[in-house]
PDB file of C-alpha atoms in Angstrom:
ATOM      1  CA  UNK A  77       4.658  15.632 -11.803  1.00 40.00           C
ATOM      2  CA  UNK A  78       1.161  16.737 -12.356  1.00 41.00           C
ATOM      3  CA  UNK A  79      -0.753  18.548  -9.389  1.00 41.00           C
ATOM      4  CA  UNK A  80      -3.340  15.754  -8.839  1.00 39.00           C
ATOM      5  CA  UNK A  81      -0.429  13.041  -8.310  1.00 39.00           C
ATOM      6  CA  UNK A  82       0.706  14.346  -5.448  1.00 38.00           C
ATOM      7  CA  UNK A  83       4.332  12.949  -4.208  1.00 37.00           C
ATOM      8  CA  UNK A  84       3.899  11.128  -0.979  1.00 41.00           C
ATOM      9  CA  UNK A  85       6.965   9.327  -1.217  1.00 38.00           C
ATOM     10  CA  UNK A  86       8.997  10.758   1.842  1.00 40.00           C
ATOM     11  CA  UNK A  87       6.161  11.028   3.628  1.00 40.00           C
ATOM     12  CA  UNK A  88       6.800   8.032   5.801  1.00 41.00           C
ATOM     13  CA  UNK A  89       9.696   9.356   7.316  1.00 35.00           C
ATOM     14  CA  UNK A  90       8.825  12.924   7.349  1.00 40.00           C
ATOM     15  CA  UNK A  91       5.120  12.750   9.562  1.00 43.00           C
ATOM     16  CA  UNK A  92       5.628  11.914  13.089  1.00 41.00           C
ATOM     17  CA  UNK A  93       3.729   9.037  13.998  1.00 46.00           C
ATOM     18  CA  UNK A  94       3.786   8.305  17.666  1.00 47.00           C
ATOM     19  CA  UNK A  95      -0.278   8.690  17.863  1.00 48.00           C
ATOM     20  CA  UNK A  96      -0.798   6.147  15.171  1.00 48.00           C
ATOM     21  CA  UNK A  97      -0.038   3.517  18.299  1.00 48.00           C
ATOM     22  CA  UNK A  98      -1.464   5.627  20.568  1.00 44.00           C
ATOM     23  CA  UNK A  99      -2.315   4.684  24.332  1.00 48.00           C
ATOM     24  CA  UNK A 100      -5.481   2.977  25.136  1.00 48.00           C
ATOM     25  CA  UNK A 101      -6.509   6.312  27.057  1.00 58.00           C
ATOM     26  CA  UNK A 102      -6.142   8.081  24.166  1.00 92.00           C
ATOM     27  CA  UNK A 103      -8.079   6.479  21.663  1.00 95.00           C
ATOM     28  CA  UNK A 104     -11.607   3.886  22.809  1.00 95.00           C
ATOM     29  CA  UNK A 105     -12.600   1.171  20.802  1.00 95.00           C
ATOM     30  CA  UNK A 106     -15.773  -0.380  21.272  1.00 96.00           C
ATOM     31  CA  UNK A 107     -18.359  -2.566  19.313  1.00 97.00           C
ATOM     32  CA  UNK A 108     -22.127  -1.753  19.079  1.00 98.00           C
ATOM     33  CA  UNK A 109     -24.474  -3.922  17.530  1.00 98.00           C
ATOM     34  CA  UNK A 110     -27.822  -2.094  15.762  1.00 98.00           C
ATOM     35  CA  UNK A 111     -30.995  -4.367  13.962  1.00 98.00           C
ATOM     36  CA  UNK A 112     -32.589  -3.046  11.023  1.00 98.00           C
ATOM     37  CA  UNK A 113     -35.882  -3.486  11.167  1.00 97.00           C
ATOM     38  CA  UNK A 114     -36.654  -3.254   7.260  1.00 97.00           C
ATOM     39  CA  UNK A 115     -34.594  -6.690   6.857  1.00 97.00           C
ATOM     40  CA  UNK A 116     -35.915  -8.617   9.345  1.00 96.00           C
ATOM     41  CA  UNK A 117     -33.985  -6.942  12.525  1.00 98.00           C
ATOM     42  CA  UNK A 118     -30.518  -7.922  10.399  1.00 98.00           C
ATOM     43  CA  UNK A 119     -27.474  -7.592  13.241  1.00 98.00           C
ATOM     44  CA  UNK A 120     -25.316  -5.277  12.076  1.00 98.00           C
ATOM     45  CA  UNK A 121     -22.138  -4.618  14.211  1.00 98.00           C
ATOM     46  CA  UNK A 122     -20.221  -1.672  14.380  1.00 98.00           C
ATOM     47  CA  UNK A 123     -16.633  -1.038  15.378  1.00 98.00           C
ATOM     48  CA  UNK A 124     -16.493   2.518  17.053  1.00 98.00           C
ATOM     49  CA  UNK A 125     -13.023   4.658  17.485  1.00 97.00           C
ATOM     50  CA  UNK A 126     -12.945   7.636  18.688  1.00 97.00           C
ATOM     51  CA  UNK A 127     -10.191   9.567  21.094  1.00 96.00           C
ATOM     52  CA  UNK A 128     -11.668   9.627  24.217  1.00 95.00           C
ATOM     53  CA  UNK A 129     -10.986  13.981  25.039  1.00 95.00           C
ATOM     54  CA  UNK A 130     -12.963  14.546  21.769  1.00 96.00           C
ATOM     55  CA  UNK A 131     -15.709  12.155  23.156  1.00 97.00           C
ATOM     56  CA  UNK A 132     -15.748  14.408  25.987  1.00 96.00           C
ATOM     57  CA  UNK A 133     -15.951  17.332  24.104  1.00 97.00           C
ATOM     58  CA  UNK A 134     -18.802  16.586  21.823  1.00 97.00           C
ATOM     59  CA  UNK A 135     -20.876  14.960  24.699  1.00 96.00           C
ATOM     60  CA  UNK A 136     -20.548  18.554  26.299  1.00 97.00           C
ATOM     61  CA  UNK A 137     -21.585  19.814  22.929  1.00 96.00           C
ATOM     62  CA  UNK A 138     -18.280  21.676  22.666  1.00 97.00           C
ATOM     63  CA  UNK A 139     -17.867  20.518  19.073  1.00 97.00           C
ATOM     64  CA  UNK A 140     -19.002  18.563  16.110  1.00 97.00           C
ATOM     65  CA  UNK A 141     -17.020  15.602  15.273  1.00 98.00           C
ATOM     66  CA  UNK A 142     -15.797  14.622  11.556  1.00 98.00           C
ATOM     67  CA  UNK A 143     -17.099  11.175  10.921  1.00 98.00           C
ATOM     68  CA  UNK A 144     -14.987   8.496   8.889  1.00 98.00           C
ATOM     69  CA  UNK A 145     -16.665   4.713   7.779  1.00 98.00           C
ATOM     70  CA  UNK A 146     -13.955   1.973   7.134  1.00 98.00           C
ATOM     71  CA  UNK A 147     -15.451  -0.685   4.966  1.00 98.00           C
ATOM     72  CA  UNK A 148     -13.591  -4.496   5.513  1.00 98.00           C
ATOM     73  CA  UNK A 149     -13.271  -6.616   2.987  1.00 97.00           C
ATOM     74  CA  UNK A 150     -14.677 -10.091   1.960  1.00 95.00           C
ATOM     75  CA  UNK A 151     -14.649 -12.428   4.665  1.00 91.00           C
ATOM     76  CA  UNK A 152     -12.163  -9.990   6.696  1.00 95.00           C
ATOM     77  CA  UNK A 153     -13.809  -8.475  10.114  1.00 97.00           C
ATOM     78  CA  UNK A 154     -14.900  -4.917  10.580  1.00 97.00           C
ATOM     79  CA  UNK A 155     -12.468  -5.015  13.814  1.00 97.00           C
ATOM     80  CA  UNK A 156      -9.208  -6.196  11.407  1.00 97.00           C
ATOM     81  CA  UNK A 157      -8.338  -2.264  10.200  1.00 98.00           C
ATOM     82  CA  UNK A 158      -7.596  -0.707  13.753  1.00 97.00           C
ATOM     83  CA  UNK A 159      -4.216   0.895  11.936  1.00 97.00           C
ATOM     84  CA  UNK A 160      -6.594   2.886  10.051  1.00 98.00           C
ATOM     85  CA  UNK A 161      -9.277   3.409  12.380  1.00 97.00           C
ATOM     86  CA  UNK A 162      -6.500   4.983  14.944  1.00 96.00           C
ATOM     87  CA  UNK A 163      -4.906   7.525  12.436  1.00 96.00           C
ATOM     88  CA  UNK A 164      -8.378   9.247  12.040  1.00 97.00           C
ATOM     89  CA  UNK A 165      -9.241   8.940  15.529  1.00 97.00           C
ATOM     90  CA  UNK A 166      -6.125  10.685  16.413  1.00 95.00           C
ATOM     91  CA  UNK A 167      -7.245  13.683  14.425  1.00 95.00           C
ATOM     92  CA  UNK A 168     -10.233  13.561  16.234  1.00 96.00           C
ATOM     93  CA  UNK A 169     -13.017  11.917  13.459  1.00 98.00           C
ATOM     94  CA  UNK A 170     -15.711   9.334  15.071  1.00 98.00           C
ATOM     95  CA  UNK A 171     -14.597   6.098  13.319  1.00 98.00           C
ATOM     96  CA  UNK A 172     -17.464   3.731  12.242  1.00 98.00           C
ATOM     97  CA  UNK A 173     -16.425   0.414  10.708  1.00 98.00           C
ATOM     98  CA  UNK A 174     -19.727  -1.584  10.143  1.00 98.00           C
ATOM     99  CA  UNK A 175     -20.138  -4.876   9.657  1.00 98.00           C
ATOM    100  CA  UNK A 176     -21.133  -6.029   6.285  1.00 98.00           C
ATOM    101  CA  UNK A 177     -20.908 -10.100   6.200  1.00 96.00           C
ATOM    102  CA  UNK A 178     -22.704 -11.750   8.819  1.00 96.00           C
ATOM    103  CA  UNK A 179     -21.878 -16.088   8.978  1.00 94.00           C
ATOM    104  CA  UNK A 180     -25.312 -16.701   7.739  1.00 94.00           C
ATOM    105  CA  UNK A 181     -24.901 -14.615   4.430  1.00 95.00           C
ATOM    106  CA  UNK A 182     -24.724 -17.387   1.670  1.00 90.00           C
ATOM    107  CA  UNK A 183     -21.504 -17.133  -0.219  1.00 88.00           C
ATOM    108  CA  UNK A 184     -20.399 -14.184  -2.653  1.00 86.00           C
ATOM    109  CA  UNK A 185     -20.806 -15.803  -6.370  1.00 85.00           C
ATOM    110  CA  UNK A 186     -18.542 -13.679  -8.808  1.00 85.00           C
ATOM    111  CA  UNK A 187     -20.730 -13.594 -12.699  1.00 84.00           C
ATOM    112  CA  UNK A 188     -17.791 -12.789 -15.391  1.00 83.00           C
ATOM    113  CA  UNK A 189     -19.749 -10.364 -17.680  1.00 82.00           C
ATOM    114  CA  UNK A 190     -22.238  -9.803 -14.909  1.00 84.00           C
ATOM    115  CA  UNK A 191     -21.842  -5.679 -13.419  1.00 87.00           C
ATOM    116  CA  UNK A 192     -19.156  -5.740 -10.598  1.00 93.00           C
ATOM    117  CA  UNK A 193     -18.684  -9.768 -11.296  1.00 89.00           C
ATOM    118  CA  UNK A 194     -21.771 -10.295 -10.017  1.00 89.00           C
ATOM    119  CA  UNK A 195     -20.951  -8.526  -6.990  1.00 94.00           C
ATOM    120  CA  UNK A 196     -23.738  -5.668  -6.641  1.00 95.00           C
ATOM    121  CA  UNK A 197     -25.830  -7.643  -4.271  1.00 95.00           C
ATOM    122  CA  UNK A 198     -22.931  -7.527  -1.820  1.00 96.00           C
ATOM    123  CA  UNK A 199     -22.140  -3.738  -2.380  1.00 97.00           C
ATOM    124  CA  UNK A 200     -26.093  -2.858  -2.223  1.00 97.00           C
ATOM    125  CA  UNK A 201     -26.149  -4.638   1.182  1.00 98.00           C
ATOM    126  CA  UNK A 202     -22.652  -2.895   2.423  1.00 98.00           C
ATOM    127  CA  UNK A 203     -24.936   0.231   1.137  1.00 98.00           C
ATOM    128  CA  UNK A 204     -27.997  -0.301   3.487  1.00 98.00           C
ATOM    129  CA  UNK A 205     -25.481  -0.785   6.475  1.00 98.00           C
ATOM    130  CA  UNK A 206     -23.894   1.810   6.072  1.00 98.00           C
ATOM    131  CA  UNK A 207     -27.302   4.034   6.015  1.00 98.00           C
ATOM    132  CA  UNK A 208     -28.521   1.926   9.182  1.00 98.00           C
ATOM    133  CA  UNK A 209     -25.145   2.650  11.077  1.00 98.00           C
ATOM    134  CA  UNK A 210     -25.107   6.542  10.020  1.00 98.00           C
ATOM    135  CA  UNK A 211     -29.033   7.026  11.127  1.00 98.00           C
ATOM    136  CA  UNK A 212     -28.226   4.658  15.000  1.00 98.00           C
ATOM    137  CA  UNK A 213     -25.305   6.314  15.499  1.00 98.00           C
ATOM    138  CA  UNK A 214     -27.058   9.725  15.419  1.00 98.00           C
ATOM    139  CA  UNK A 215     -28.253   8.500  18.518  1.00 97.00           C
ATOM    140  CA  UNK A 216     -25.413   6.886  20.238  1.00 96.00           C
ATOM    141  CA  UNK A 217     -23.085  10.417  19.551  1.00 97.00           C
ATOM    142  CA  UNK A 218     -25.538  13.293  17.833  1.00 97.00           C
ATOM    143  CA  UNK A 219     -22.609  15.769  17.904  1.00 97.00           C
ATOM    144  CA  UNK A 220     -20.973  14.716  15.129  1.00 98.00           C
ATOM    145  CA  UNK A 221     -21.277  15.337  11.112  1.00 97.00           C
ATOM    146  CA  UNK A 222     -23.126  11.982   9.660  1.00 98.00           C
ATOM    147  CA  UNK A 223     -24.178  14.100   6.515  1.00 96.00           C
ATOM    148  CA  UNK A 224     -21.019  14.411   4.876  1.00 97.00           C
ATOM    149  CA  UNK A 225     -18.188  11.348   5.585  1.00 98.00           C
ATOM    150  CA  UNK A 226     -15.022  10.294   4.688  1.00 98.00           C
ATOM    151  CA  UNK A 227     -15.833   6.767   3.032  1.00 98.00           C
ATOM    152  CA  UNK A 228     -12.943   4.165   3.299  1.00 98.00           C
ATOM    153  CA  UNK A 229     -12.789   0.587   1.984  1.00 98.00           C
ATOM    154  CA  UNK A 230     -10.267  -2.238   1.276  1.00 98.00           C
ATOM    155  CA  UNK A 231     -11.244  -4.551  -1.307  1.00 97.00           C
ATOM    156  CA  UNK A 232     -14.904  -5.581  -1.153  1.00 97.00           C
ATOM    157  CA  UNK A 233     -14.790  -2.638   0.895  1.00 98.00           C
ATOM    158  CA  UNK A 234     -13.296  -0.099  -0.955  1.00 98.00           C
ATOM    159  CA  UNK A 235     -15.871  -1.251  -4.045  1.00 98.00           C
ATOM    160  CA  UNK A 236     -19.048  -0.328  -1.727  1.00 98.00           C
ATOM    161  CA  UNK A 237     -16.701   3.011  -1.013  1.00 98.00           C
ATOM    162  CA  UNK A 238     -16.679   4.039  -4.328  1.00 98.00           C
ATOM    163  CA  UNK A 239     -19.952   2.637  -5.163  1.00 98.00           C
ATOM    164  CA  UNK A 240     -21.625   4.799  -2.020  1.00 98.00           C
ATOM    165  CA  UNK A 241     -19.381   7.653  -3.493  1.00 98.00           C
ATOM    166  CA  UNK A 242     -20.844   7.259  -6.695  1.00 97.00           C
ATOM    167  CA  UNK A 243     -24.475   7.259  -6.066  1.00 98.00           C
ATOM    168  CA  UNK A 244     -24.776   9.352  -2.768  1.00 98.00           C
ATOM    169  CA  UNK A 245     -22.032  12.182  -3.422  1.00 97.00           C
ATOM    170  CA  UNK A 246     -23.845  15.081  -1.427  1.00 97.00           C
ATOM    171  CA  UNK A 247     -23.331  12.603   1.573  1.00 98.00           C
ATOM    172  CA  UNK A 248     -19.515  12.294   0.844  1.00 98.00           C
ATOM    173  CA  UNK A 249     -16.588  14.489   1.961  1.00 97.00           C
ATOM    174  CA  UNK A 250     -13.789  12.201   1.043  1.00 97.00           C
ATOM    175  CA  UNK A 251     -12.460   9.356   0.015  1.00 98.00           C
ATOM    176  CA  UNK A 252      -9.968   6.886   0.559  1.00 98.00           C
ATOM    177  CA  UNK A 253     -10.202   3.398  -0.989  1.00 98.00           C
ATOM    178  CA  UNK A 254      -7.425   0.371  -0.595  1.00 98.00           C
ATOM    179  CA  UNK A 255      -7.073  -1.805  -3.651  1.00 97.00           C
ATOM    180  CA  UNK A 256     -10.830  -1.624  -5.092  1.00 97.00           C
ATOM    181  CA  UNK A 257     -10.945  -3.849  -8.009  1.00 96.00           C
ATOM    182  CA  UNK A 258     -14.578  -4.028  -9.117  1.00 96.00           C
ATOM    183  CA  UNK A 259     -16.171  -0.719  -9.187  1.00 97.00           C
ATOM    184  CA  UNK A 260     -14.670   2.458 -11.194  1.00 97.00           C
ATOM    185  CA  UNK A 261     -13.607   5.845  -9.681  1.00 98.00           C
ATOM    186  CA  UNK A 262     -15.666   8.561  -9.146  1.00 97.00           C
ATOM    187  CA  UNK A 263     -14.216  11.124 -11.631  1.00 96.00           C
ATOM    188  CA  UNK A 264     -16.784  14.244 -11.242  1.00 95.00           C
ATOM    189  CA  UNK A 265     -14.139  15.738  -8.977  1.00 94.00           C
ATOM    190  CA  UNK A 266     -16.676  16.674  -5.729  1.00 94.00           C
ATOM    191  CA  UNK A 267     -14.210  15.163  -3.175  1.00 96.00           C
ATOM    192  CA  UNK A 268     -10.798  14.389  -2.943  1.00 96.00           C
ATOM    193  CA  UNK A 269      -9.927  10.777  -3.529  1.00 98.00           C
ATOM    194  CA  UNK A 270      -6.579   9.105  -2.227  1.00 98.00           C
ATOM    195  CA  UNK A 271      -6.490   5.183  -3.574  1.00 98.00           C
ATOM    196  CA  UNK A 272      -3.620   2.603  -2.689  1.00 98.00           C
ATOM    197  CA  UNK A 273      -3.332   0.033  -4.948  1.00 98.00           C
ATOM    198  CA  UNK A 274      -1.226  -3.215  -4.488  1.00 97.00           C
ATOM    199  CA  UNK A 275       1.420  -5.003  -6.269  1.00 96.00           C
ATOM    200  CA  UNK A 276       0.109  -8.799  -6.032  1.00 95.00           C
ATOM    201  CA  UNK A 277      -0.772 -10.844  -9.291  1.00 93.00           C
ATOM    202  CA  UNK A 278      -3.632 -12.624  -7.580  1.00 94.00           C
ATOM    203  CA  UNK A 279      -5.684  -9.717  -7.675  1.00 95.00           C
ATOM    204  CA  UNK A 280      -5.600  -7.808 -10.261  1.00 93.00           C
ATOM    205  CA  UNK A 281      -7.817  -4.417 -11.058  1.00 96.00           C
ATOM    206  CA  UNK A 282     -10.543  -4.772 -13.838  1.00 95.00           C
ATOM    207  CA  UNK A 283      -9.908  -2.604 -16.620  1.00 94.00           C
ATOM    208  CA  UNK A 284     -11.292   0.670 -16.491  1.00 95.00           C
ATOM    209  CA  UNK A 285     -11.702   1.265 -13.031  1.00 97.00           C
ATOM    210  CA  UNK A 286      -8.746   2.990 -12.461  1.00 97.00           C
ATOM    211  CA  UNK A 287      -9.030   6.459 -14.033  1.00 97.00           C
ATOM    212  CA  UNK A 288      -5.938   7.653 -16.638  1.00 96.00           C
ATOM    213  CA  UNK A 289      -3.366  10.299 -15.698  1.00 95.00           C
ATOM    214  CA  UNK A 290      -5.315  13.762 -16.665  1.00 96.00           C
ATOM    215  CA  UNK A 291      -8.593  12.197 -15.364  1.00 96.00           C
ATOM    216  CA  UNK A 292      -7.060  11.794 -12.065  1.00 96.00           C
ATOM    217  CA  UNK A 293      -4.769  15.648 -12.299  1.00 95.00           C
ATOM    218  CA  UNK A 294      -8.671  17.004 -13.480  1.00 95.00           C
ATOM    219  CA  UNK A 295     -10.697  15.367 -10.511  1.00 96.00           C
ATOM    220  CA  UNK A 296      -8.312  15.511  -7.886  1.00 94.00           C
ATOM    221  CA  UNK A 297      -7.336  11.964  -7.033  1.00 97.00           C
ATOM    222  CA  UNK A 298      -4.193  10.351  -5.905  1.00 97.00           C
ATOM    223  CA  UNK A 299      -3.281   7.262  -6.959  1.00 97.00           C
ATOM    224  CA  UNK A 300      -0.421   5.289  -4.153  1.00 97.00           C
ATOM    225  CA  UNK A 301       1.396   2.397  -6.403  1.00 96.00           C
ATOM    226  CA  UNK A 302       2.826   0.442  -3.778  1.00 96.00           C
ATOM    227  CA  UNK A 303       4.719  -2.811  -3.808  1.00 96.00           C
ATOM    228  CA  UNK A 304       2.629  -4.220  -1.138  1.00 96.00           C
ATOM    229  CA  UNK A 305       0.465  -7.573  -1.474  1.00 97.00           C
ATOM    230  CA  UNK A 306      -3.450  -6.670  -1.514  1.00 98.00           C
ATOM    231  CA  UNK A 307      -3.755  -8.610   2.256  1.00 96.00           C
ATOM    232  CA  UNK A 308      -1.085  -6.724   3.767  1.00 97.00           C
ATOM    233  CA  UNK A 309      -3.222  -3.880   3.502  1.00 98.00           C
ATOM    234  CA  UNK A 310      -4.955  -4.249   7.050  1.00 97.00           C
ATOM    235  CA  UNK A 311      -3.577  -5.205  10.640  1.00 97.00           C
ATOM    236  CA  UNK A 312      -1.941  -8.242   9.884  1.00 97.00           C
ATOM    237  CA  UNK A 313       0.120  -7.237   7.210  1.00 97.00           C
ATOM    238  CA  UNK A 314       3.612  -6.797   7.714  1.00 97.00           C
ATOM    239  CA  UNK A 315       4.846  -3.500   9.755  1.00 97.00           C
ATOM    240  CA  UNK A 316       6.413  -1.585   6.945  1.00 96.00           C
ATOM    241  CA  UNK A 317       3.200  -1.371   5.233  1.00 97.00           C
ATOM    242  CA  UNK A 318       0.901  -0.070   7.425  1.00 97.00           C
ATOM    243  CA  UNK A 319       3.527   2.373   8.668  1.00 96.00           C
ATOM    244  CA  UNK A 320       4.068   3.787   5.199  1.00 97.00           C
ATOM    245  CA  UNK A 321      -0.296   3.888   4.526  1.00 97.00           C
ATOM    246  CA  UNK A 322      -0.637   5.496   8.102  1.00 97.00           C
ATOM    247  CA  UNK A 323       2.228   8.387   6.910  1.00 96.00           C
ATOM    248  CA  UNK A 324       0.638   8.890   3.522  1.00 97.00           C
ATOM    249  CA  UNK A 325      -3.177   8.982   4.910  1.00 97.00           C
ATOM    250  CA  UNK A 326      -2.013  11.056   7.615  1.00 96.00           C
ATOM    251  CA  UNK A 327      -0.535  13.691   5.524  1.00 96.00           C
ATOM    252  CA  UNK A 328      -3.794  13.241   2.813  1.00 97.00           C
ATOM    253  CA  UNK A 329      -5.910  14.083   5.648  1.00 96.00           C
ATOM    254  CA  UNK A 330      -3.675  16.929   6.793  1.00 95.00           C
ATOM    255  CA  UNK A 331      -3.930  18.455   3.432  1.00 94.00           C
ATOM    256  CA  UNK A 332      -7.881  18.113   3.539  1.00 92.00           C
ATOM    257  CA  UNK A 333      -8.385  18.960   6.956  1.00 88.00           C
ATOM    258  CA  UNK A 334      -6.400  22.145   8.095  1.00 61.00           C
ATOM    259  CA  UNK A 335      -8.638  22.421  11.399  1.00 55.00           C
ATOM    260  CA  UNK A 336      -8.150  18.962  12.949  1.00 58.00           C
ATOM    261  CA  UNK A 337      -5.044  18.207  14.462  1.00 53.00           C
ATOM    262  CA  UNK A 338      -3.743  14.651  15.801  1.00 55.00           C
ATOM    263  CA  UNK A 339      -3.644  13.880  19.607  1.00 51.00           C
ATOM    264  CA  UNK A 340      -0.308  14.093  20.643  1.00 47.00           C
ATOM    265  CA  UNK A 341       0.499  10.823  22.874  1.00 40.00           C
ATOM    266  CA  UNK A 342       3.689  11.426  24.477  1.00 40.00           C
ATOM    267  CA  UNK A 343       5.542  13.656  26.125  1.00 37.00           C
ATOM    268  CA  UNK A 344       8.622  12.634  24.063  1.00 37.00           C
ATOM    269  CA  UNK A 345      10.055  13.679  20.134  1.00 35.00           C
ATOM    270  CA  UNK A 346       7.406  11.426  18.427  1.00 33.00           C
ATOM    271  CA  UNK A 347       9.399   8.388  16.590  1.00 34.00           C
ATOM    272  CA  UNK A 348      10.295   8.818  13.026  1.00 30.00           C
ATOM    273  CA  UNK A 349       9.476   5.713  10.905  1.00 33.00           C
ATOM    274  CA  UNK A 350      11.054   4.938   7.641  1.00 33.00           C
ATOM    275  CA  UNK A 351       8.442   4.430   4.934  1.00 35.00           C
ATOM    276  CA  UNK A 352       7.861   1.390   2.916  1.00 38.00           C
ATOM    277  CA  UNK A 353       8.333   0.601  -0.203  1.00 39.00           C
ATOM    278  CA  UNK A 354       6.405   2.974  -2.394  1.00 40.00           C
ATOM    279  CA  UNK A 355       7.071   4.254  -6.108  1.00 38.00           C
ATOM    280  CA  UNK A 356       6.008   7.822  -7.355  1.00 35.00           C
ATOM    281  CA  UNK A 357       2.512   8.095  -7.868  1.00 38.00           C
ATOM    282  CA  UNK A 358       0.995   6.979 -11.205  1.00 35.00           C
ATOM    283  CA  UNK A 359      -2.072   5.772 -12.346  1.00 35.00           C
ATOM    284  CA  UNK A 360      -2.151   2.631 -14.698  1.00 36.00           C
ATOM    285  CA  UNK A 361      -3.704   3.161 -18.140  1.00 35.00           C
ATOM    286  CA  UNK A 362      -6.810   1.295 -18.420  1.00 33.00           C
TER     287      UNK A 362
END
């Protein structure tokens, strides 16, 4: 198997994952809502995670917290990707999951033939929240790293991750993207990319977003074939699947972060989960 393709396989049942559901004392959630003033005070809410002994720690100026964005996807909540949100928290990153779609938005149109179907209004705007959450949070917790993030996304989301990626890559450490369909992979190799990609016929990838096999080995991404659906791929899909992302993300971000360790929730052998059903890893040709 080539080096980029890294096999993740048995990673499900390998990685203890006790924090992943960890206690309400060990990991805060909360919701903070900023306006940005250059769009007419737009409400932009943000999700917040963070484990509540590094929130300590950084408000004593002890350390510098890792930052991670999750981006939702179209018409999905900013709150709806918690399983995600937890297994950075638990190695210690400040989670910030902005709102993108606000009730008032009029209604994505998808343009066949148009860039992105039509869709780069919607990524531009995930863009400028983004920015606005990064600059207000500065304020809310300055003692942690807003100039270089791990960018995450599902769907919609994972199209303004790669997007972001794309145009802003001095402001990128990672990233990790969840089915994006629309918008194609950064291949310059500056960051480590891990991508799951779903096995549902209703949404399908456009071709030539998904990089070939010695694009992927040269620029260091890892591509997760999975036979999940594309909407199982946040807190309501089915157990097995977020227990078998959480494994493979956690040991992605063990491999890319050698400093930060997870928060160990119990006294007791952390529980050993079985991982879900996931083939070898193996970009499609595009």
């Amino acid at each position: 198997m080539k080096r980029g393709i890294a096999v993740l396989v048995s990673v499900g049942a390998l990685c203890g994952v006790a924090y992943f559901t960890a206690s309400k004392w060990a990991i805060k959630h909360e919701t903070i809502t900023f306006y940005d003033a250059s769009r007419d005070n737009r409400p932009v809410p943000v999700d917040i995670a963070i484990r509540r002994d590094k929130e300590m720690q950084a408000n004593a100026g002890m350390i510098t917290m890792p930052v991670a964005v999750i981006n939702h996807g179209n018409t999905v909540k900013n709150t709806e990707y918690g399983f995600l949100a937890n297994v950075f928290a638990a190695r210690g990153y400040l989670v910030v999951s902005p709102q993108h779609d606000l009730p008032t938005d009029p209604p994505m149109v998808t343009k066949p033939g148009e860039l992105y179907v039509g869709r780069l209004p919607q990524i531009l705007r995930g863009v400028a929240n983004i920015h606005l959450a990064m600059q207000e949070m500065k304020k809310v917790q300055p003692n942690a790293d807003y100039a270089r993030v791990t960018m995450v996304g599902h769907s919609m989301g994972g199209d303004i991750t790669m997007y972001f990626a794309k145009q802003y890559p001095d402001e990128v450490k990672k990233v990790v993207t969840l089915d994006n369909l629309r918008v194609p992979f950064v291949t310059a190799g500056k960051f480590k990319i891990l991508s799951f990609r779903s096995k549902d016929p209703q949404f399908k990838t456009d071709p030539g977003v998904i990089p070939t096999d010695e694009e992927c080995e040269k620029a260091g991404i890892q591509v997760v074939k999975t036979d999940f659906q594309h909407n199982d791929m946040r807190d309501t899909g089915p157990d097995d699947a977020k227990n078998s992302i959480q494994g493979m993300l956690d040991k992605f971000l063990s491999d890319t972060d050698s400093a930060i360790a997870p928060v160990d929730t119990t006294s007791s052998p952390p529980k050993v989960l079985e991982p879900g059903p996931v083939a070898l890893m193996s970009p499609a040709k595009s």
